[in-house]
CSV table of C-alpha atoms and ligand atoms in Angstrom, one decimal:
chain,number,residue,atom,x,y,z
A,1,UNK,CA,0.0,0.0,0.0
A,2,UNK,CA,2.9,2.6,1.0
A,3,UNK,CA,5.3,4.7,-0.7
A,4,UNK,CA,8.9,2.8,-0.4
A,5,UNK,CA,10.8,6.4,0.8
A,6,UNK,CA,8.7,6.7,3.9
A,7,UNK,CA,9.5,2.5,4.1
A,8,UNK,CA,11.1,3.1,8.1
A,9,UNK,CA,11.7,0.4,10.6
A,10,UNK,CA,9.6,2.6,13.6
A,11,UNK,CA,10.2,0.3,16.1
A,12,UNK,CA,11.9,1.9,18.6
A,13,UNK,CA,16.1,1.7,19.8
A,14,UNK,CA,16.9,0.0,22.0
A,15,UNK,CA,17.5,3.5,24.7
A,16,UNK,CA,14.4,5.2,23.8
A,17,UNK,CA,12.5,1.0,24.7
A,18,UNK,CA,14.5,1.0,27.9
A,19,UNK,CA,13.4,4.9,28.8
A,20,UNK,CA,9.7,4.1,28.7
A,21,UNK,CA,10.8,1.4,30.8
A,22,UNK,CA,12.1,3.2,33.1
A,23,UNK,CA,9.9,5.8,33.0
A,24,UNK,CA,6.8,3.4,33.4
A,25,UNK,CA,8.8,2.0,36.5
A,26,UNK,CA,8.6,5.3,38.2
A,27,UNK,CA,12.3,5.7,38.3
A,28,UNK,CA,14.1,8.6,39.1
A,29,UNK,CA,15.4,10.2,36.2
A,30,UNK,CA,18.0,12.6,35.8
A,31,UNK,CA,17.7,13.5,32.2
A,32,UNK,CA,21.2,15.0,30.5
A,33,UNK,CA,19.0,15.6,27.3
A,34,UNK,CA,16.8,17.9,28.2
A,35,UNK,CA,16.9,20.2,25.6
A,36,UNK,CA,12.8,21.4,25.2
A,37,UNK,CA,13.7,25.3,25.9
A,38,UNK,CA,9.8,26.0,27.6
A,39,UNK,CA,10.5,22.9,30.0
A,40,UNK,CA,14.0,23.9,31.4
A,41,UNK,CA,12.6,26.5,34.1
A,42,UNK,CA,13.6,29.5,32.4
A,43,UNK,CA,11.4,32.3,33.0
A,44,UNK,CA,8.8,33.9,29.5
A,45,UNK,CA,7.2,37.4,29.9
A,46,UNK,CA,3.9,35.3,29.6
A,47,UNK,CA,1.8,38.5,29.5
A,48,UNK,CA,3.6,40.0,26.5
A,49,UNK,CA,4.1,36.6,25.0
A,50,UNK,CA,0.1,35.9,24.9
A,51,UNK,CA,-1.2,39.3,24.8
A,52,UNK,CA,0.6,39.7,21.3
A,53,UNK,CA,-1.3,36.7,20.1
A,54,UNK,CA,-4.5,39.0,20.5
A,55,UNK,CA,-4.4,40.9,17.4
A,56,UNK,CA,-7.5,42.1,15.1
A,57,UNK,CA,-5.7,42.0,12.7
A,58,UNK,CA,-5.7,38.3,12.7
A,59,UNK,CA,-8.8,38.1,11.9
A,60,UNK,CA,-8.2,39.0,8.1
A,61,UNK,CA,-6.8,36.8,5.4
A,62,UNK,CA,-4.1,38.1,4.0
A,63,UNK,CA,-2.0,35.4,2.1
A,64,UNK,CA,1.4,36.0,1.0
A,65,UNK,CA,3.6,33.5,0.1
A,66,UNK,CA,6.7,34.4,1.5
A,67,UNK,CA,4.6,35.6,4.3
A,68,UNK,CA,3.3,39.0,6.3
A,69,UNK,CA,5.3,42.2,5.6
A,70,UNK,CA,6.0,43.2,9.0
A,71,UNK,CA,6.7,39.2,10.5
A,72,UNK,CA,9.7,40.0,7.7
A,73,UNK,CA,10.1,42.9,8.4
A,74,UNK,CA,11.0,42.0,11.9
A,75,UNK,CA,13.4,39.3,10.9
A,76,UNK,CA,15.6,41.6,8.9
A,77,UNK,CA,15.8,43.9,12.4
A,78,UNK,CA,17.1,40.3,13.8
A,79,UNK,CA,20.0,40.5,11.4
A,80,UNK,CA,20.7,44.6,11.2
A,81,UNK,CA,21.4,44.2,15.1
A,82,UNK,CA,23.9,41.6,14.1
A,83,UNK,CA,25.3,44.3,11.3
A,84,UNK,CA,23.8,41.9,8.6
A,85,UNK,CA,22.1,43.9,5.6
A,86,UNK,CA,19.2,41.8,4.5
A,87,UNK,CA,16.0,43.0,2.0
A,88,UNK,CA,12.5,41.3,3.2
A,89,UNK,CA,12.1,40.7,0.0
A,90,UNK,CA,15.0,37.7,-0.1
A,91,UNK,CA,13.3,36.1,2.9
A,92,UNK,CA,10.1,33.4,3.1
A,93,UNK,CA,8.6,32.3,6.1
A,94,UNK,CA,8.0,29.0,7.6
A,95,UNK,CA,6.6,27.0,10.1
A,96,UNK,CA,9.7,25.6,11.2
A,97,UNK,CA,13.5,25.3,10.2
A,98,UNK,CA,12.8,21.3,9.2
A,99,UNK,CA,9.4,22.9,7.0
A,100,UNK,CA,12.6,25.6,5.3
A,101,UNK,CA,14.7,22.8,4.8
A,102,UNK,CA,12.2,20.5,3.0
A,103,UNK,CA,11.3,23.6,1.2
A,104,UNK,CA,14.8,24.1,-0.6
A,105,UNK,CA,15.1,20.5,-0.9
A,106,UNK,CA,12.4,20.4,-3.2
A,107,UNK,CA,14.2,23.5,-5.1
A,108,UNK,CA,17.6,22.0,-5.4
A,109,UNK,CA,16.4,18.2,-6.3
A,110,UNK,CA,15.7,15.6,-8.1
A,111,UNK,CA,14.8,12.2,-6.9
A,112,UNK,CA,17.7,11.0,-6.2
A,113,UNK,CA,19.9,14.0,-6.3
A,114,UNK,CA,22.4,14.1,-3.1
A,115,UNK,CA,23.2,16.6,-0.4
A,116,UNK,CA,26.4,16.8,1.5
A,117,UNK,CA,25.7,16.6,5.5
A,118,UNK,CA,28.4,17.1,8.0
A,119,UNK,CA,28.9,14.2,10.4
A,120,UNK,CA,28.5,14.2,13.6
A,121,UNK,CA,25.4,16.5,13.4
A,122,UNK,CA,21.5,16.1,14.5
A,123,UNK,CA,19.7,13.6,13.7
A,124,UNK,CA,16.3,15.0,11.8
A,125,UNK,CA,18.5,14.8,8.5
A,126,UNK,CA,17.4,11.6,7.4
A,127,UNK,CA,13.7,11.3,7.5
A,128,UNK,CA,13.2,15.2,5.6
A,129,UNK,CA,15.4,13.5,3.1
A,130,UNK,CA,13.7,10.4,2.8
A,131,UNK,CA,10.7,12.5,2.5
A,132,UNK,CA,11.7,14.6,-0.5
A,133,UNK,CA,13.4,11.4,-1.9
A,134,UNK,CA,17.0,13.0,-0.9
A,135,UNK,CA,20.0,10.9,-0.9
A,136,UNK,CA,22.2,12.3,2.0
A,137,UNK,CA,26.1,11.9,1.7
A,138,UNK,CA,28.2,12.6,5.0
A,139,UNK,CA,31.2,14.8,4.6
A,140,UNK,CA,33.6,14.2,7.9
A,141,UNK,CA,34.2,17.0,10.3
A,142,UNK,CA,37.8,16.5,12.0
A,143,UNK,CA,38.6,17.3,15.9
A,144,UNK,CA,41.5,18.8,16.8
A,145,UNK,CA,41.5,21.2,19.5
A,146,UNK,CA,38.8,22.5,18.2
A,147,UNK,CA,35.8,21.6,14.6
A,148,UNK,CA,36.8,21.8,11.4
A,149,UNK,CA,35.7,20.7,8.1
A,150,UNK,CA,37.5,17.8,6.3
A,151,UNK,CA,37.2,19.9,2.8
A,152,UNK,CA,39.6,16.9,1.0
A,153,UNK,CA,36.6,14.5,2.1
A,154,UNK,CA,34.0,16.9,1.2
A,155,UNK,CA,35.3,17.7,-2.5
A,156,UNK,CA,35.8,14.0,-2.5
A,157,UNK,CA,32.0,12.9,-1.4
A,158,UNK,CA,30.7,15.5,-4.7
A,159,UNK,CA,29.6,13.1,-7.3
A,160,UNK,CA,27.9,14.3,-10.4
A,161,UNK,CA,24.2,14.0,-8.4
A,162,UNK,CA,25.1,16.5,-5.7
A,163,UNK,CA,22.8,19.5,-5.6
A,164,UNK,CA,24.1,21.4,-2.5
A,165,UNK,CA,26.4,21.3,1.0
A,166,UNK,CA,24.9,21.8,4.1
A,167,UNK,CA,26.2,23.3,7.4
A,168,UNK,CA,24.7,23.6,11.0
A,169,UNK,CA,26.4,27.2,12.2
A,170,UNK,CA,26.8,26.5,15.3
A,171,UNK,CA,26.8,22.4,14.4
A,172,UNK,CA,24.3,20.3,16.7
A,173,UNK,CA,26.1,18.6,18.5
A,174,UNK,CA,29.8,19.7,18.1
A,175,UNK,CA,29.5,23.3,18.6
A,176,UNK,CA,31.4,24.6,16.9
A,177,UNK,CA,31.2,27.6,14.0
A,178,UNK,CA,31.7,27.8,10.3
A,179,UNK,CA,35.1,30.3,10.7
A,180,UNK,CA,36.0,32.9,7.8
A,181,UNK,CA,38.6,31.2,6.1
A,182,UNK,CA,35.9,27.9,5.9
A,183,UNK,CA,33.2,30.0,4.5
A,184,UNK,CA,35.9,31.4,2.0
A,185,UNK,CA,36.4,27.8,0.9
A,186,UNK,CA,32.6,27.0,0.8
A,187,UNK,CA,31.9,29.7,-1.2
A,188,UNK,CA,34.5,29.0,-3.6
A,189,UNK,CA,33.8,25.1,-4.1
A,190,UNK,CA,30.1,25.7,-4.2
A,191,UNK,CA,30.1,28.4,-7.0
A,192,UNK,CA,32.9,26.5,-9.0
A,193,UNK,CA,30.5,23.2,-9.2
A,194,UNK,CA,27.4,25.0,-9.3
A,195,UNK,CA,26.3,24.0,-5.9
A,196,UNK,CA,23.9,25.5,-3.0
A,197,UNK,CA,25.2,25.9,0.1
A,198,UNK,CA,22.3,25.5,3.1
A,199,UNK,CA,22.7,27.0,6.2
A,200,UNK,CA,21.1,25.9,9.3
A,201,UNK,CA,21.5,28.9,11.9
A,202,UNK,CA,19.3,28.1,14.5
A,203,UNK,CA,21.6,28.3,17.4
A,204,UNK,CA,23.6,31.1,15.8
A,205,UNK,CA,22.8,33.6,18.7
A,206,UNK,CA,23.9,31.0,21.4
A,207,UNK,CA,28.0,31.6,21.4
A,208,UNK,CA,30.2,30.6,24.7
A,209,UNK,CA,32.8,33.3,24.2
A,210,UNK,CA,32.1,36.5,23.1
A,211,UNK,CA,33.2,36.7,19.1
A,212,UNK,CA,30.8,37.2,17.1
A,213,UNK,CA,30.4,34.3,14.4
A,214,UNK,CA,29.9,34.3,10.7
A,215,UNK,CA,26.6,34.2,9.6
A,216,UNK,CA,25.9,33.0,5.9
A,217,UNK,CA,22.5,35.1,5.8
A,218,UNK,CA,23.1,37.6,2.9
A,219,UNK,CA,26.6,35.3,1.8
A,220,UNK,CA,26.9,36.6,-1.7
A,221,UNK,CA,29.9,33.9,-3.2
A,222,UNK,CA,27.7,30.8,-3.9
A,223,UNK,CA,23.5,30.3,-4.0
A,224,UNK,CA,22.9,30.2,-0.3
A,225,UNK,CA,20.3,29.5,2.0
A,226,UNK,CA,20.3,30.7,5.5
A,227,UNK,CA,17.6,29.2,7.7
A,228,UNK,CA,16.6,30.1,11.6
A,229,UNK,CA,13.5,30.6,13.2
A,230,UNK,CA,11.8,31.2,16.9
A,231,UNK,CA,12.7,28.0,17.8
A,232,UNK,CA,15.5,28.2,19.9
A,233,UNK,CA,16.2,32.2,18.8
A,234,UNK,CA,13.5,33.0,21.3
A,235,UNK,CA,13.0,29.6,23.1
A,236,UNK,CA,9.5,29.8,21.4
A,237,UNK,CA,9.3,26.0,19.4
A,238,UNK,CA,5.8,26.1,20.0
A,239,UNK,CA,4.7,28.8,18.3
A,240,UNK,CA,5.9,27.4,14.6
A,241,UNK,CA,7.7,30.2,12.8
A,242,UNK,CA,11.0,30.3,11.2
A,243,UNK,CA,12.7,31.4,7.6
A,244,UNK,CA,14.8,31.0,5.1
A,245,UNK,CA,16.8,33.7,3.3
A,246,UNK,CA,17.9,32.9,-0.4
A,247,UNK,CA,21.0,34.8,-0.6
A,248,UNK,CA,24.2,34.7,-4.0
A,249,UNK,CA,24.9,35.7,-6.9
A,250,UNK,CA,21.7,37.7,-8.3
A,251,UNK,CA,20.2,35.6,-11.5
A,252,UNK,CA,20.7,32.7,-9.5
A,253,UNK,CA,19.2,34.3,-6.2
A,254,UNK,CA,16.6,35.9,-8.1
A,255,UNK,CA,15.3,32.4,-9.7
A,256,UNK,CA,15.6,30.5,-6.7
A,257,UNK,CA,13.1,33.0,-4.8
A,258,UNK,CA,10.7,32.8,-7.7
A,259,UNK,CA,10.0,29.2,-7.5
A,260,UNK,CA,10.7,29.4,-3.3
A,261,UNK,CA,7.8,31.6,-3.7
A,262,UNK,CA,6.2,29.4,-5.5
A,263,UNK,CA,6.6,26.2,-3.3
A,264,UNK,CA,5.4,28.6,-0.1
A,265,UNK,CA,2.5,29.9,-2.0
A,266,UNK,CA,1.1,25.8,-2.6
A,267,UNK,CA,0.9,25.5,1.4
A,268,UNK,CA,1.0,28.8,3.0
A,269,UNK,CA,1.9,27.6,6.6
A,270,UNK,CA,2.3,30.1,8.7
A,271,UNK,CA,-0.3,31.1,10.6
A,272,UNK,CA,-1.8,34.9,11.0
A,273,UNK,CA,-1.9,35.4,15.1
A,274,UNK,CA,1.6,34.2,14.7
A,275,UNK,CA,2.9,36.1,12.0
A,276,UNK,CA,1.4,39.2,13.6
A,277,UNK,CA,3.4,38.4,17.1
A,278,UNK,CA,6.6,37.8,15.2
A,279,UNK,CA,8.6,41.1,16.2
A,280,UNK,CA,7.5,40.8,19.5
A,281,UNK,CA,8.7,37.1,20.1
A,282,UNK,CA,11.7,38.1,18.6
A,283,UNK,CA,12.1,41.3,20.8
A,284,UNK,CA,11.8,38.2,24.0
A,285,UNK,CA,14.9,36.7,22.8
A,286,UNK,CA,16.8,39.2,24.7
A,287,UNK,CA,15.7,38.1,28.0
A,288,UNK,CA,15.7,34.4,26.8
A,289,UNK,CA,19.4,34.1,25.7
A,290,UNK,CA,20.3,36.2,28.6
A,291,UNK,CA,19.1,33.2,30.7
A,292,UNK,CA,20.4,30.5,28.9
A,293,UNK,CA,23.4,31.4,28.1
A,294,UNK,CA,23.7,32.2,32.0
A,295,UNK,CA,22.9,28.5,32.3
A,296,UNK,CA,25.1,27.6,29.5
A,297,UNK,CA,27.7,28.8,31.4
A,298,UNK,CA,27.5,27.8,34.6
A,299,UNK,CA,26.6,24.1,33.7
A,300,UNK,CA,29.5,24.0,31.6
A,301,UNK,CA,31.7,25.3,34.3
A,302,UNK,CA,30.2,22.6,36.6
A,303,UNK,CA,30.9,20.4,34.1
A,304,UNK,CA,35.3,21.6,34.2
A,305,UNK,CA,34.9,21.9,37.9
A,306,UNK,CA,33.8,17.8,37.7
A,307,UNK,CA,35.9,16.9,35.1
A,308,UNK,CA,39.3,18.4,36.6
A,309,UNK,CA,38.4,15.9,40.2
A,310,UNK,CA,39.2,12.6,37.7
A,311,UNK,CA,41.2,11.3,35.2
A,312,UNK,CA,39.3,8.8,32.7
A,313,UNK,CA,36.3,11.1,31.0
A,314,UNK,CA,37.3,14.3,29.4
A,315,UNK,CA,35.0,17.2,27.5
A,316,UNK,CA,35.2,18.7,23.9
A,317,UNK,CA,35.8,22.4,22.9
A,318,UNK,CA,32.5,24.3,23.1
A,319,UNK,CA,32.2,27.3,21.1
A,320,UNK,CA,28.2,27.7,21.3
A,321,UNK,CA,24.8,26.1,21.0
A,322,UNK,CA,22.9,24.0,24.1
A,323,UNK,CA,25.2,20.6,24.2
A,324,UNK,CA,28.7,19.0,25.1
A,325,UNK,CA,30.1,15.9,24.0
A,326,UNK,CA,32.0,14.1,27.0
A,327,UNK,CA,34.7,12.0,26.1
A,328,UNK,CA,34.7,8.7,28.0
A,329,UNK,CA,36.4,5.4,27.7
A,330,UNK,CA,34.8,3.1,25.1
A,331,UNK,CA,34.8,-0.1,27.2
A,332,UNK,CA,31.4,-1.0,25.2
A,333,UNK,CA,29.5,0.7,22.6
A,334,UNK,CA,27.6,4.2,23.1
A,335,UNK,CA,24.0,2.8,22.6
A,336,UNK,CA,24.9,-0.2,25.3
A,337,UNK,CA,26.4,2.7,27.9
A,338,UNK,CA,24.0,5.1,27.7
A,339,UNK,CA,21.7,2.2,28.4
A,340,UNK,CA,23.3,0.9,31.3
A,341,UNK,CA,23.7,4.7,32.8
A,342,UNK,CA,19.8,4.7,32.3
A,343,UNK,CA,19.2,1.3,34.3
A,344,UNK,CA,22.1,1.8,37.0
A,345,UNK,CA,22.4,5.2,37.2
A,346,UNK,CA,19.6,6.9,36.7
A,347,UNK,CA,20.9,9.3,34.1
A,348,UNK,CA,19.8,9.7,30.8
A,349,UNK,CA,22.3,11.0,28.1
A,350,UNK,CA,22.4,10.5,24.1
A,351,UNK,CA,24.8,8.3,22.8
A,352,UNK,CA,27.1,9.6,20.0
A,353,UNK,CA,26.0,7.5,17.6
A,354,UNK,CA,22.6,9.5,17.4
A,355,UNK,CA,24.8,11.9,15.7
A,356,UNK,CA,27.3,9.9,13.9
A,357,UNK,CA,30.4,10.0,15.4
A,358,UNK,CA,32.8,8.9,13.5
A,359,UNK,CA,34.0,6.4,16.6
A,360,UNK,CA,32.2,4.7,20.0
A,361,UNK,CA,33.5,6.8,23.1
A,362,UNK,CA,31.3,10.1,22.8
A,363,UNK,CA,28.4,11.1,24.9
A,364,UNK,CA,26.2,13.9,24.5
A,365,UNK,CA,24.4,16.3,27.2
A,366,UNK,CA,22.3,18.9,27.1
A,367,UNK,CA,23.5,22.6,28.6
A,368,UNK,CA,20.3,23.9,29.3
A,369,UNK,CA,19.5,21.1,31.8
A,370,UNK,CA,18.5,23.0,35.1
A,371,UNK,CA,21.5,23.5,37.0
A,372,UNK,CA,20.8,21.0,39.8
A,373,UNK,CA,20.2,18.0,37.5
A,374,UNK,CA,23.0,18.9,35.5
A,375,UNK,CA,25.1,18.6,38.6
A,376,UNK,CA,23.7,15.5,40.1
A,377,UNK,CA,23.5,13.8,36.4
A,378,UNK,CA,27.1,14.5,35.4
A,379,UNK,CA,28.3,13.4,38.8
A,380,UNK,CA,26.6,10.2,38.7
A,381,UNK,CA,27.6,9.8,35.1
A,382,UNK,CA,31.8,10.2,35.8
A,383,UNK,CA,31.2,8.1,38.8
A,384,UNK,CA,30.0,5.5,36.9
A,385,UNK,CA,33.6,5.4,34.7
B,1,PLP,C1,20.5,22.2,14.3
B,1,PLP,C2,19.0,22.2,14.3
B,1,PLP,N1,18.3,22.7,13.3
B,1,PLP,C3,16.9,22.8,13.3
B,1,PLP,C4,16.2,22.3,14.4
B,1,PLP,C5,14.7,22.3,14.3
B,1,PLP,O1,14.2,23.6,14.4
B,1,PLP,P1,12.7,23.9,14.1
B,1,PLP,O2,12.0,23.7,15.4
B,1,PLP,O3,12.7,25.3,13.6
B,1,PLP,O4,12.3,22.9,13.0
B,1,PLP,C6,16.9,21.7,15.5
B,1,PLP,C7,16.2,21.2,16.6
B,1,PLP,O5,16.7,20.7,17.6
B,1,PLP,C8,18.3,21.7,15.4
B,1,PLP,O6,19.0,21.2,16.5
């Protein structure tokens, strides 16, 4: 009866069968994945948050494919603060950053065309490929001291088929940045071979240090798309509004946002109330980052201040987003460890394998667990090695 792309085994891994089990038992949990921004005790201006939801104005239709003037309007405020010129015009709105990606999927390919994907990175890759009948091909990211990008593997993974490159700036879970010399590079590669580059930005306003990082909103070397949203800009997931900004070389640019417009105009997703509430969600994201990069902060420092009282486990650089990667010995594999931290000790962390790390050994956790679970968590998680 069914399609074969959409063909998935859905039973569940073997962690998320042995987290219902423990959940159903009651258990005590100390979750170290936490990463669900309205559930991590930060504080929302609720009144301003709901009483910009209660707008006349949403009670007119007015569609527009790449969506309301001023919600656009707003979003190229977002990126002027960051000294980022960008026209409203160049920019189409979403319901989320997985509804922009499928969106410029769609653009770029055929059935069957590839996109590079950096590895380790999040995990949603894979079914909004299999959904626009994607092939994904990893391209290697390389630790030392610090992210980088493998650029001999990634000219190597192009194959006739590939369509585009795409980068997570900050990368979930790595955290690291794309840095100017990188971007150079992309740029270069991409408008040589005629490929897109797709930039997923979401945690972009989440940095550790104070630098501020590239952005590729308004890159102008290669056909780019820059994508973020109120997801985790403005801790808002719920409220189901993000973009994408075609950016490049202007022909090119100026096609891509033609049939963009076209793709956005055959659903028009966003919603109006939302829409209309758009500048002042992302006027909240002040106070929000405020907090969680306070949390950020101190969790991560709780983290050093454990890590420096042993010898065995050991943490990767973090230049920004909501997650670390722990280093710890791999005496069996990451699926069957973060299991048996789960059963014996309570804690719940994801395995590196979610993201494809390149070896066992690698455990992630979430920085924006509250600060007292974060504590107890990683504690009974080194105690364990
Ligand atoms: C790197 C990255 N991009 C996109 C998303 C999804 O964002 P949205 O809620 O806008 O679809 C996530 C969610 O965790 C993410 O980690």
């Amino acid at each position: 009866m069914f399609a074969e792309r959409t063909n998935w085994n859905l039973a569940g891994n073997r962690l998320s069968e042995a987290l219902a089990r423990h959940r159903a038992g009651g258990k005590r949990l100390l979750d170290l994945t936490a990463s669900n921004p309205t559930e991590c005790g930060f504080a929302y201006d609720s009144e301003v948050i709901l009483a910009a939801l209660w707008n006349p104005a949403a009670l007119r239709y007015e569609p527009n494919p790449k969506g309301l003037g001023s919600a656009r309007l707003a979003v190229t405020k977002y990126y002027s603060a960051r000294g980022v010129a960008i026209s409203a015009e160049d920019i189409v709105l979403t319901t989320s950053t997985s509804e922009a990606y499928s969106f410029v999927f769609r653009l770029l390919c055929n059935p069957g065309d590839e996109l590079l994907i950096p590895a380790p990175s999040y995990p949603l890759f894979g079914f909004l490929a299999d959904i626009q009948d994607v092939k994904l091909v990893r391209y290697p990211l390389v630790y030392d001291h610090g992210w980088q990008i493998d650029f001999p593997s990634l000219q190597q993974a192009i194959t006739p088929r590939t369509r585009g490159v795409i980068v997570v700036n900050p990368n979930n879970p790595t955290g690291h940045f794309i840095k100017d010399k990188e971007l150079a590079k992309l740029n270069e590669l991409c408008a040589a071979r005629g490929l897109a580059l797709i930039a997923d930005e979401v945690f972009l306003d989440f940095a550790v240090r104070d630098a501020r990082p590239v952005t590729f909103a308004g890159d102008a070397g290669a056909l780019t798309f820059a994508m973020s949203g109120l997801s985790k800009i403005a801790g808002l997931p719920q409220m189901k509004l993000a973009w994408v900004i075609a950016s490049g070389p202007g022909e090119l640019k100026r096609q891509a946002m033609e049939t963009l417009e076209v793709i956005a105009d055959t659903y028009l997703s966003p919603n109006a109330p939302v829409q209309l509430a758009t500048p002042v969600f992302l006027e909240q994201r002040h106070g929000f980052q405020r907090q969680v990069m306070a949390r950020v902060r101190k969790n991560l420092a709780e983290l050093d201040r454990q890590l420096a009282g042993q010898k065995t486990c050991s943490r990767l650089e973090v230049e920004g987003g909501w997650y670390a990667v722990v280093r710890v010995p791999a005496t069996v594999g990451d699926e069957e460890l973060a299991i048996k931290l789960l059963r014996e000790n309570d804690v719940y962390v994801h395995p590196g394998h979610f993201f494809d790390f390149a070896a066992e050994g690698y455990l992630v956790v979430s920085l924006i667990a509250r600060e007292e679970e974060f504590a107890e968590g990683i504690r009974k998680l080194l105690a364990a090695f």
